mmCIF file of C-alpha atoms in Angstrom:
data_model
loop_
_atom_site.group_PDB
_atom_site.id
_atom_site.type_symbol
_atom_site.label_atom_id
_atom_site.label_comp_id
_atom_site.label_asym_id
_atom_site.label_seq_id
_atom_site.Cartn_x
_atom_site.Cartn_y
_atom_site.Cartn_z
ATOM 1 C CA MET D 1 -7.157 1.039 -32.334
ATOM 2 C CA ARG D 2 -6.285 -2.178 -30.676
ATOM 3 C CA ARG D 3 -2.571 -0.918 -30.183
ATOM 4 C CA ARG D 4 -3.742 1.806 -28.306
ATOM 5 C CA LEU D 5 -6.101 -0.275 -26.008
ATOM 6 C CA ARG D 6 -3.186 -2.541 -24.911
ATOM 7 C CA ILE D 7 -1.159 0.642 -24.224
ATOM 8 C CA VAL D 8 -3.834 2.058 -22.166
ATOM 9 C CA LEU D 9 -4.310 -1.123 -20.023
ATOM 10 C CA PHE D 10 -0.662 -1.578 -19.505
ATOM 11 C CA ALA D 11 -0.759 1.801 -18.167
ATOM 12 C CA ALA D 12 -3.296 1.159 -15.988
ATOM 13 C CA PHE D 13 -1.995 -2.398 -14.455
ATOM 14 C CA ALA D 14 0.912 -0.236 -14.099
ATOM 15 C CA ALA D 15 -0.617 2.302 -11.976
ATOM 16 C CA LEU D 16 -2.558 -0.060 -10.237
ATOM 17 C CA LEU D 17 0.916 -2.103 -9.418
ATOM 18 C CA SER D 18 2.987 1.075 -8.280
ATOM 19 C CA ILE D 19 -0.279 2.100 -5.673
ATOM 20 C CA ALA D 20 0.115 -1.627 -4.243
ATOM 21 C CA PHE D 21 3.681 -1.390 -3.678
ATOM 22 C CA VAL D 22 3.559 2.096 -2.227
ATOM 23 C CA MET D 23 0.651 1.350 0.095
ATOM 24 C CA PRO D 24 2.586 -0.410 2.712
ATOM 25 C CA PHE D 25 5.286 2.518 2.973
ATOM 26 C CA VAL D 26 2.290 5.055 3.563
ATOM 27 C CA ARG D 27 0.331 2.974 6.202
ATOM 28 C CA GLY D 28 3.758 2.195 7.826
ATOM 29 C CA LYS D 29 4.744 5.961 7.957
ATOM 30 C CA GLN D 30 0.989 6.608 9.470
ATOM 31 C CA CYS D 31 1.252 3.554 11.778
ATOM 32 C CA ALA D 32 4.392 5.485 13.271
ATOM 33 C CA ALA D 33 2.894 8.619 13.824
ATOM 34 C CA GLN D 34 0.342 7.356 15.812
ATOM 35 C CA GLY D 35 3.246 5.229 17.909
ATOM 36 C CA GLY D 36 2.568 1.775 16.866
ATOM 37 C CA ARG D 37 4.287 -0.833 14.975
ATOM 38 C CA PHE D 38 3.385 -1.788 11.557
ATOM 39 C CA GLU D 39 3.293 -5.599 10.363
ATOM 40 C CA ARG D 40 4.166 -5.401 6.593
ATOM 41 C CA THR D 41 3.427 -9.211 5.933
ATOM 42 C CA THR D 42 -0.174 -8.596 7.328
ATOM 43 C CA LEU D 43 -0.396 -5.230 6.449
ATOM 44 C CA THR D 44 -1.845 -4.417 10.336
ATOM 45 C CA CYS D 45 -0.940 -1.570 12.611
ATOM 46 C CA THR D 46 -0.530 -2.792 16.137
ATOM 47 C CA LEU D 47 -0.599 0.261 18.575
ATOM 48 C CA PRO D 48 0.493 -0.043 22.385
ATOM 49 C CA THR D 49 -2.128 -0.879 24.826
ATOM 50 C CA ALA D 50 -2.712 1.573 27.428
ATOM 51 C CA TYR D 51 -3.130 0.160 30.867
ATOM 52 C CA PRO D 52 -5.314 1.891 33.485
ATOM 53 C CA ARG D 53 -4.264 3.820 36.362
#
């Protein structure tokens, strides 16, 4: 029983780690689709400012 629990916990940790690694790439693509620039260090999307005419 203990071995199975260890395997399940390791699998859950691996899934969370993979999500944390992939998320910046997904958010970067979404930001680029909106015409912005994605900062990977701060995980923020900077959209160009619209100047009123």
